[in-house]
Coordinates of C-alpha atoms and ligand atoms in Angstrom, one line a residue:
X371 CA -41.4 -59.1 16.5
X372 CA -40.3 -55.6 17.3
X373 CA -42.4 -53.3 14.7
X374 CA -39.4 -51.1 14.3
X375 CA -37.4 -53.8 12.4
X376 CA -40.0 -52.9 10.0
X377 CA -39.6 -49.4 9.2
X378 CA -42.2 -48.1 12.1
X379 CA -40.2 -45.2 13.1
X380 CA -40.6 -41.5 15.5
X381 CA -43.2 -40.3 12.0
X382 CA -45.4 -43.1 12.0
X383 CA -45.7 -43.1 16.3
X384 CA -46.7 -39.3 16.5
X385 CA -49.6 -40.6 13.4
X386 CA -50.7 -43.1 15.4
X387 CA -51.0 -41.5 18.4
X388 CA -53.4 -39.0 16.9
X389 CA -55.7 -41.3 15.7
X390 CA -55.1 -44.6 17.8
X391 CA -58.6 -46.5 19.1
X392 CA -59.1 -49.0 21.6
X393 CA -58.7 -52.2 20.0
X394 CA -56.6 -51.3 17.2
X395 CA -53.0 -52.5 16.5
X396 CA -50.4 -51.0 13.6
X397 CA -49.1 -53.6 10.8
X398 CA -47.3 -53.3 7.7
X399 CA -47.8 -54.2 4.5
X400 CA -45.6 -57.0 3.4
X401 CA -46.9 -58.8 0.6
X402 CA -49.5 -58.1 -1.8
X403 CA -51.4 -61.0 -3.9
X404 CA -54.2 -58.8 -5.2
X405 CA -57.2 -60.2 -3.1
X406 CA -55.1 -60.6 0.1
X407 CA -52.1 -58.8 1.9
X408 CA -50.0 -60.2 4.3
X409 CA -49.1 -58.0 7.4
X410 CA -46.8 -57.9 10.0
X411 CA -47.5 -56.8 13.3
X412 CA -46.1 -57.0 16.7
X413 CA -47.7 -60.3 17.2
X414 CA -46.6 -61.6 13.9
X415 CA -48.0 -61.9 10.3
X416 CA -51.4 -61.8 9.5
X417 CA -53.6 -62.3 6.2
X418 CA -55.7 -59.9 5.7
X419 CA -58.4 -59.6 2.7
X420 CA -58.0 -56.0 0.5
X421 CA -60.8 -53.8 1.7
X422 CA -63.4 -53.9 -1.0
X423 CA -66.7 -52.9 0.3
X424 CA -68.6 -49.6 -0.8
X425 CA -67.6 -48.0 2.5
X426 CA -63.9 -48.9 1.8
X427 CA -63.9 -47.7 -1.6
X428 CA -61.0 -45.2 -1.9
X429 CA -59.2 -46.8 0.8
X430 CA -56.1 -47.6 -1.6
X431 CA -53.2 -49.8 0.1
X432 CA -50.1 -50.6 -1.0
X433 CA -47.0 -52.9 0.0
X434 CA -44.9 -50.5 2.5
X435 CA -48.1 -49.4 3.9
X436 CA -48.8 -48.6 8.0
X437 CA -52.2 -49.7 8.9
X438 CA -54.6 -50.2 11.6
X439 CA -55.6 -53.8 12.1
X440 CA -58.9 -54.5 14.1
X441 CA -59.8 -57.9 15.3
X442 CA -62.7 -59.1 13.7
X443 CA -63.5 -62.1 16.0
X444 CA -61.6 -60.8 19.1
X445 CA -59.7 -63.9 19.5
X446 CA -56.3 -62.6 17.9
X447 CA -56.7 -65.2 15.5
X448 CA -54.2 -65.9 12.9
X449 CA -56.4 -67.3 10.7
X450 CA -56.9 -65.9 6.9
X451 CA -59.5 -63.2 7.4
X452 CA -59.8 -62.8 11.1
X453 CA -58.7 -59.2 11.1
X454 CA -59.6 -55.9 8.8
X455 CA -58.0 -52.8 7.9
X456 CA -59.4 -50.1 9.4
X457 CA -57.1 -47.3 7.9
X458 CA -54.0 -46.2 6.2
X459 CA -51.8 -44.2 8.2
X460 CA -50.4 -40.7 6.2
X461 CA -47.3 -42.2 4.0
X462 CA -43.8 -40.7 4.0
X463 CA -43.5 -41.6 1.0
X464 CA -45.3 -43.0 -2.3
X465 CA -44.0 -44.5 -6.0
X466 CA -47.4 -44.0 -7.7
X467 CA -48.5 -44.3 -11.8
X468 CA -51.2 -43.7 -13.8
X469 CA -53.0 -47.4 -13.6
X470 CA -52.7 -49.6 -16.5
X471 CA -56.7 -49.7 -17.8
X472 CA -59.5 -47.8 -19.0
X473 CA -60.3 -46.3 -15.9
X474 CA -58.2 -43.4 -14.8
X475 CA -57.0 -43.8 -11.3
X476 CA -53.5 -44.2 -9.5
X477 CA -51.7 -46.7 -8.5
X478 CA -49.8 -47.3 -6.0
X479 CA -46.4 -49.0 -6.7
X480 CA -44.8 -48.7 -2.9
X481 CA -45.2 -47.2 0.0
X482 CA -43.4 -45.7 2.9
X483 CA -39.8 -46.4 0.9
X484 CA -36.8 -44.6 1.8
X485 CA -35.0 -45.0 -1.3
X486 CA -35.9 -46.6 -5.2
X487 CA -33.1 -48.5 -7.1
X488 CA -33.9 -47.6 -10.6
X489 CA -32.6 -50.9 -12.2
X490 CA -31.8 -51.0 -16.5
X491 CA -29.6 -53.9 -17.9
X492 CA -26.6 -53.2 -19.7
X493 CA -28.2 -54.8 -22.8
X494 CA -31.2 -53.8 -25.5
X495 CA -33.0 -52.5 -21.8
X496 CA -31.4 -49.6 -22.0
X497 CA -33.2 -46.7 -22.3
X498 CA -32.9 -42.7 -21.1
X499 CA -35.9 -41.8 -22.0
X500 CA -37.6 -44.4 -19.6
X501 CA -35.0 -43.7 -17.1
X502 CA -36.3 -40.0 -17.3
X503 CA -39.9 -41.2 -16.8
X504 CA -38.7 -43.1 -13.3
X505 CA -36.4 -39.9 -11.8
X506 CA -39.5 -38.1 -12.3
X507 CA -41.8 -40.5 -10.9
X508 CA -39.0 -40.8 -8.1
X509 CA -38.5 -37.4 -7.5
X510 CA -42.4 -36.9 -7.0
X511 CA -42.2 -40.0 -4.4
X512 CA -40.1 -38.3 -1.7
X513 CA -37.9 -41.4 -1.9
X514 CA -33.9 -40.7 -2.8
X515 CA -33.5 -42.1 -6.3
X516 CA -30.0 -44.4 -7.3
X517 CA -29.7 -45.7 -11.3
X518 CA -28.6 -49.1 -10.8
X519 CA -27.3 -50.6 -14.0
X520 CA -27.2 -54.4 -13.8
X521 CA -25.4 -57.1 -16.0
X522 CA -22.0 -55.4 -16.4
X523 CA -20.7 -59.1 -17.4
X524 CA -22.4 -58.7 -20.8
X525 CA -21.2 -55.2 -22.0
X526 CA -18.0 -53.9 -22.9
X527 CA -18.5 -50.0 -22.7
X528 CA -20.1 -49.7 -19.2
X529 CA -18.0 -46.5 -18.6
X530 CA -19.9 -44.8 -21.7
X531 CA -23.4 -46.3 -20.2
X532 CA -22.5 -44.5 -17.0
X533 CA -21.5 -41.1 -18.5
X534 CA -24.6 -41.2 -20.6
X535 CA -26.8 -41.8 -17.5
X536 CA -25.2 -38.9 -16.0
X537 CA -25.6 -36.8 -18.7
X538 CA -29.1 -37.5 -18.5
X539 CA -29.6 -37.8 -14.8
X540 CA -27.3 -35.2 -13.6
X541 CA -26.8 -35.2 -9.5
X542 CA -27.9 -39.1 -8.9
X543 CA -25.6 -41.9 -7.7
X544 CA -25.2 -44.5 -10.8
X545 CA -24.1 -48.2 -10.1
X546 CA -22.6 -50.2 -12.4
X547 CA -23.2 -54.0 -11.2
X548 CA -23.0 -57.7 -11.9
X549 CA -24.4 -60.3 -9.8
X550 CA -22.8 -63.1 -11.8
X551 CA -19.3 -61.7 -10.9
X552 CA -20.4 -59.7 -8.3
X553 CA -18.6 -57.0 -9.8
X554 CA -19.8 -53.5 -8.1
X555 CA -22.0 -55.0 -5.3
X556 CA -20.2 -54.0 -2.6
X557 CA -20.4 -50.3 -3.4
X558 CA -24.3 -51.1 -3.1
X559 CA -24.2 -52.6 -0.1
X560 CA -23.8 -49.7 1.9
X561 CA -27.5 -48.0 0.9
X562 CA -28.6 -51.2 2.8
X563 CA -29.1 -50.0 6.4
X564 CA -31.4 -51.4 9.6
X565 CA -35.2 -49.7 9.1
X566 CA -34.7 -48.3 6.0
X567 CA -36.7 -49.8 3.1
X568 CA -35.4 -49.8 -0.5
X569 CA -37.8 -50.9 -3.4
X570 CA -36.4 -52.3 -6.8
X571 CA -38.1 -51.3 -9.6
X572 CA -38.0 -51.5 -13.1
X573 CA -38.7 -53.7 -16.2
X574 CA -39.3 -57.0 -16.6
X575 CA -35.9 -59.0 -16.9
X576 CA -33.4 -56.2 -15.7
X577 CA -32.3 -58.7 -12.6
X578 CA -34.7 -56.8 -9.6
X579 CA -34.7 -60.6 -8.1
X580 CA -31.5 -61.9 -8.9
X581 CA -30.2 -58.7 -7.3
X582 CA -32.3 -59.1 -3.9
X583 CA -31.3 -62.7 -3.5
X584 CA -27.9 -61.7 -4.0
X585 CA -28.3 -59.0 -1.5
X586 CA -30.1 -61.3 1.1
X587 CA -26.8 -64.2 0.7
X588 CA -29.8 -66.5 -0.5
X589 CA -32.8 -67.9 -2.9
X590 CA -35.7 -66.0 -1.7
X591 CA -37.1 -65.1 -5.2
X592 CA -38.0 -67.1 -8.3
X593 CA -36.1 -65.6 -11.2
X594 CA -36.5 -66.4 -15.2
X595 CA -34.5 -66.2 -18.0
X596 CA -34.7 -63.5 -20.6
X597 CA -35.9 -63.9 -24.4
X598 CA -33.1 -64.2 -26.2
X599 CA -34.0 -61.5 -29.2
X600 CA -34.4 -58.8 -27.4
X601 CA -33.5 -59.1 -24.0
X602 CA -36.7 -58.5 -22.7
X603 CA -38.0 -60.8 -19.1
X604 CA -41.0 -62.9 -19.1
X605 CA -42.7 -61.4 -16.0
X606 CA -41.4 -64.0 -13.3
X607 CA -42.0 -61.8 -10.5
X608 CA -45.5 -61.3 -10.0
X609 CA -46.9 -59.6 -6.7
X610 CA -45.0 -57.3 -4.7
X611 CA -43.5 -58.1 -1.3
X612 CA -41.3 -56.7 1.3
X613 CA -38.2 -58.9 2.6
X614 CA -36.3 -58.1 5.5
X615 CA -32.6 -59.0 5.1
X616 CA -29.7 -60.7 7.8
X617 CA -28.5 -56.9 7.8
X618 CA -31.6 -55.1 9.3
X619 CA -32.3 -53.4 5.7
X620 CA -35.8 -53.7 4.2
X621 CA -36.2 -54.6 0.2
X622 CA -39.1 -54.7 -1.6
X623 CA -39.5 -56.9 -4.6
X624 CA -41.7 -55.9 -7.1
X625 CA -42.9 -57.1 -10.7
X626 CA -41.2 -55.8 -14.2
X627 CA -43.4 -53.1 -15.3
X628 CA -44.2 -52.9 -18.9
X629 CA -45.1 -49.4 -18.6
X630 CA -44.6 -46.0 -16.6
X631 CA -47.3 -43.3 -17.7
X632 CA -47.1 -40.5 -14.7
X633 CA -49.7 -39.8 -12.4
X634 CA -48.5 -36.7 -10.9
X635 CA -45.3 -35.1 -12.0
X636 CA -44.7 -31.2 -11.1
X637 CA -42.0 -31.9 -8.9
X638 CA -40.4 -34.4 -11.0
X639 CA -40.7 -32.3 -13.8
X640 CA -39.2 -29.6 -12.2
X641 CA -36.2 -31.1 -10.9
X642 CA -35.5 -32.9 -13.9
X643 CA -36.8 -30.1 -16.5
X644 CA -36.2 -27.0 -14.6
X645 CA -34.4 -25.0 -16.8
X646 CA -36.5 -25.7 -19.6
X647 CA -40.2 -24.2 -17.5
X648 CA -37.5 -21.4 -16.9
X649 CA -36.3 -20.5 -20.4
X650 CA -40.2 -21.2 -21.4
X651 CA -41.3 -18.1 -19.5
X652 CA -38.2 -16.1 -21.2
X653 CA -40.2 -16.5 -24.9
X654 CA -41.6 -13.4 -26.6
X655 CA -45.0 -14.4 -26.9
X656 CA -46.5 -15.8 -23.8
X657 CA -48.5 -18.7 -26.3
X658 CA -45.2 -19.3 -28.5
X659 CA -45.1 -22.8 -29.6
X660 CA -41.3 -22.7 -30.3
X661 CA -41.4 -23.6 -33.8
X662 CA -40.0 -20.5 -35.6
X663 CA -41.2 -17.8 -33.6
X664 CA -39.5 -14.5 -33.1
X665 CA -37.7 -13.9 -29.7
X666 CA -37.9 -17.7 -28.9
X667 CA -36.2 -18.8 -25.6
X668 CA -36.4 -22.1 -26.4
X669 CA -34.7 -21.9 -30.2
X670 CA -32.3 -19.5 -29.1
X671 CA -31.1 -22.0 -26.3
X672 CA -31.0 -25.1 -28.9
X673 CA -29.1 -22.9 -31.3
X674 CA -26.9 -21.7 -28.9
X675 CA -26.2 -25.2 -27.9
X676 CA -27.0 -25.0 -24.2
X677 CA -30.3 -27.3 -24.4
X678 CA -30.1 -30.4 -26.0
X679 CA -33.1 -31.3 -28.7
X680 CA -33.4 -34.8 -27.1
X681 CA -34.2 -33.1 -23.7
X682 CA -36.4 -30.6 -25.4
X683 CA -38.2 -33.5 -27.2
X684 CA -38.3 -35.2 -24.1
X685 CA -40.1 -32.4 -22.3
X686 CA -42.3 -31.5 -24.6
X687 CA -44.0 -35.4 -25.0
X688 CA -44.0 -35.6 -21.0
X689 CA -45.5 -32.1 -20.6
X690 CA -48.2 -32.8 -23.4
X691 CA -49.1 -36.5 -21.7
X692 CA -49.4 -34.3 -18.1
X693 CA -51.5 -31.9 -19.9
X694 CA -53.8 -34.7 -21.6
X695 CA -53.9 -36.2 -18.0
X696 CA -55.1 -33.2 -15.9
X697 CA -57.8 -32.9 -18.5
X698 CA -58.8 -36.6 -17.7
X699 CA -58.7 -35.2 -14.2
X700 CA -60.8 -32.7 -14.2
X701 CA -63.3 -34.8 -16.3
X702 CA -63.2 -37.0 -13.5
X703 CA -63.5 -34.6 -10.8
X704 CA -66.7 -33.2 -12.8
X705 CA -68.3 -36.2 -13.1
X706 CA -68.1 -37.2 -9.7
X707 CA -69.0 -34.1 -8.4
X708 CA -72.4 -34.1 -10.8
X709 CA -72.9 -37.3 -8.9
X710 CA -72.7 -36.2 -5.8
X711 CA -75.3 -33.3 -6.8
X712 CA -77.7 -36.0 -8.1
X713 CA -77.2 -37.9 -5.5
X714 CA -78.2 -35.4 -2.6
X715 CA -81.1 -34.2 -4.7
X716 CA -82.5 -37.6 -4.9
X717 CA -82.1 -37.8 -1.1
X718 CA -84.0 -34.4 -0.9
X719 CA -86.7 -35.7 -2.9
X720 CA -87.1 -38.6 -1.2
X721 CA -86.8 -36.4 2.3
X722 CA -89.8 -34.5 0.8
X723 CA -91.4 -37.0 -0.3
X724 CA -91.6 -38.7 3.1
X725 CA -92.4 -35.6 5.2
X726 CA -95.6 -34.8 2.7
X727 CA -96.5 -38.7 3.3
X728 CA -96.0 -38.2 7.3
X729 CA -98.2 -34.4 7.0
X730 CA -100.7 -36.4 4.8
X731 CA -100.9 -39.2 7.8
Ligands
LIG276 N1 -25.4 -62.2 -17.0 C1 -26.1 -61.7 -16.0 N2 -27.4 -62.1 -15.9 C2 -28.2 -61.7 -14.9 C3 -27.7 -60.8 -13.9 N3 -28.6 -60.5 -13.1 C4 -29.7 -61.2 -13.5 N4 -29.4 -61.9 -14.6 C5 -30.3 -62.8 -15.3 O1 -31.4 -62.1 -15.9 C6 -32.6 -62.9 -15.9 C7 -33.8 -62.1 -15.3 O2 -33.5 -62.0 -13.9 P1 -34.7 -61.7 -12.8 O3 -34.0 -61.5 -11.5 O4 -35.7 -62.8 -12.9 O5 -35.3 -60.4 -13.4 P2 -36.5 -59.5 -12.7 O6 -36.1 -58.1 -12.9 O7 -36.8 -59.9 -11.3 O8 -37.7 -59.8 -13.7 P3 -39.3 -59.8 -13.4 O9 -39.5 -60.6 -12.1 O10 -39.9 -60.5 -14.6 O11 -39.7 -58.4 -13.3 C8 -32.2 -64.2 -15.2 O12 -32.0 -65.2 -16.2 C9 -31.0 -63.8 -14.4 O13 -30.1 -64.9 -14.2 C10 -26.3 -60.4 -14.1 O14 -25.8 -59.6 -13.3 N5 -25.6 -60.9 -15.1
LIG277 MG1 -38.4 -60.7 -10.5
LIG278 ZN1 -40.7 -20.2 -27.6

């Protein structure tokens, strides 16, 4: 297996060079079932377990990920477990979100992609304001963003769907597709190209599956049907995992997600909300809250009728969940940092401790 059919590329060789060690070997993450990954290397696939132990902690991997393998038994040995991950190399790339849970911490969707298919059904899927949320999330990840809008079989105004995802999404390519006719797929095919890695993501149901075995000429993925009331999928997918197709091109396959909340947005936010952080600096009052406020930028514009209230509404929620977030941050940060403190002063103590025993002696 020649590791460039897997992405490895000029980026990833000068990384590796830099911090290369006897004994290590690079791998990429293809498949990710919590516990263990599957990696493919030169020498062919290996299963690896997730590194878990206090000294790994903070080593987050992903599918799409470079990493060092090390040989744990020095027999090459195929077996499940017989090789660790020793580090991450630096991504191109990352799809990341705020992880679903009570702790706050990111997660990391994919890796090392070259382009995200942002896939809505033309049915009760639909949605602008959760397309906004993934352009933003997209435009943070460094990968190229294309709206894929699958299912063009059931809807009889998919030339209105389009304009309205352009209206909202100005400047991105927007596919209108069917795999069940195969109406549209062609003008698809050509983001597919040899070393280039494409993830397909969206919610549960919208056809991510159905549109990779279509892509790869065959079954590779399980795929479910949809409830009927309101269109939504039952999870069929449910680990991620990278497939490399006939064509050369790389897809990765990843399960519906019920929910996008951002992790870091300022580029996003900026390229989809520009104008409105601009016109927000053009207010009288430097804490106006754009209710009613004299010298408003933000009414004037709305009244004018060059900034649409849905966008401002739209702004305003994601700006006040970033806001709530970077608090949760900085808690965080302070915690951990009045850890370390305690920590270190415990270790002096101790250090004391044992150098008055060793004067007593
Ligand atoms: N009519 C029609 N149905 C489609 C099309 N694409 C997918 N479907 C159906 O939509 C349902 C869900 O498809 P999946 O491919 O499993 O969806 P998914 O996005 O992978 O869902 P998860 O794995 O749960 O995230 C299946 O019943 C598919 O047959 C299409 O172009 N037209
Ligand atoms: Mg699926
Ligand atoms: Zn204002």
């Amino acid at each position: 297996m020649n590791i460039r059919d897997y992405g490895w590329n000029d980026f990833f060789d000068n990384e590796w060079k830099k911090c290369f060690k006897v004994g290590l070997f690079p791998g990429r993450i293809i498949a990710d079932y919590g516990q263990i990954v599957r990696v493919m290397t030169e020498d062919g696939e290996f299963q690896v377990n997730r590194p878990i132990t206090k000294h790994d902690k903070g080593m987050e991997i992903a599918v799409g990920d470079w990493v060092a393998l090390q040989d744990s038994h020095e027999n090459n040995s195929h077996e499940a477990g017989a090789h660790q991950i020793a580090f991450v190399l630096p991504r191109r790339t990352k799809f990341s979100r705020t992880a679903a849970g009570i702790e706050l911490k990111e997660q990391i969707v994919a890796a090392n992609v070259d382009m995200v298919f942002l896939i809505q059904s033309l049915n009760k899927d639909f949605n602008m304001r959760r397309l906004e949320r993934y352009m933003i999330t997209a435009w943070e990840s460094g990968a190229i963003p294309v709206v894929i809008l699958t299912k063009s079989d059931c809807c009889n105004n998919v030339e209105d769907k389009i304009s309205t995802v352009y209206s909202t999404v100005p400047g991105v390519d927007v596919h209108a597709i069917s795999c069940l006719t195969g109406e549209g797929t062609s003008d698809i095919e050509r983001y597919l190209r040899p070393g280039k890695t494409i993830a397909l993501l969206g919610s549960s149901g919208v056809g991510k599956s159905t549109l990779l075995n279509y892509l790869a000429g065959r079954e590779l993925l399980k795929t479910g049907e949809i409830r009927e009331d309101d269109d939504k999928g039952r999870h069929t997918t449910s680990h991620r995992e990278l497939f490399l197709l006939p064509n050369g091109a790389l897809l990765l396959d990843t399960p519906g997600m019920r929910s996008l909340s951002l992790w870091e947005a300022d580029t996003g936010m900026e390229a989809m909300f520009g104008d409105i952080e601009e016109l927000v600096t053009q207010c009288r009052f430097f804490d106006c809250k754009h209710m009613s406020e004299p010298g408003c930028a933000i009414r004037e514009a709305i009244n004018r009728g060059s900034l649409e209230d849905r966008r401002w509404e739209s702004w305003s929620k994601l700006q006040k969940e970033m806001m709530i977030l970077e608090g949760r941050k900085k808690m965080k940060q302070k915690i951990k940092e009045k850890q370390i403190i305690k920590l270190s002063s415990n270790n002096k103590y101790k250090e004391q401790k044992h150098q008055f025993a060793k004067e007593e002696y």
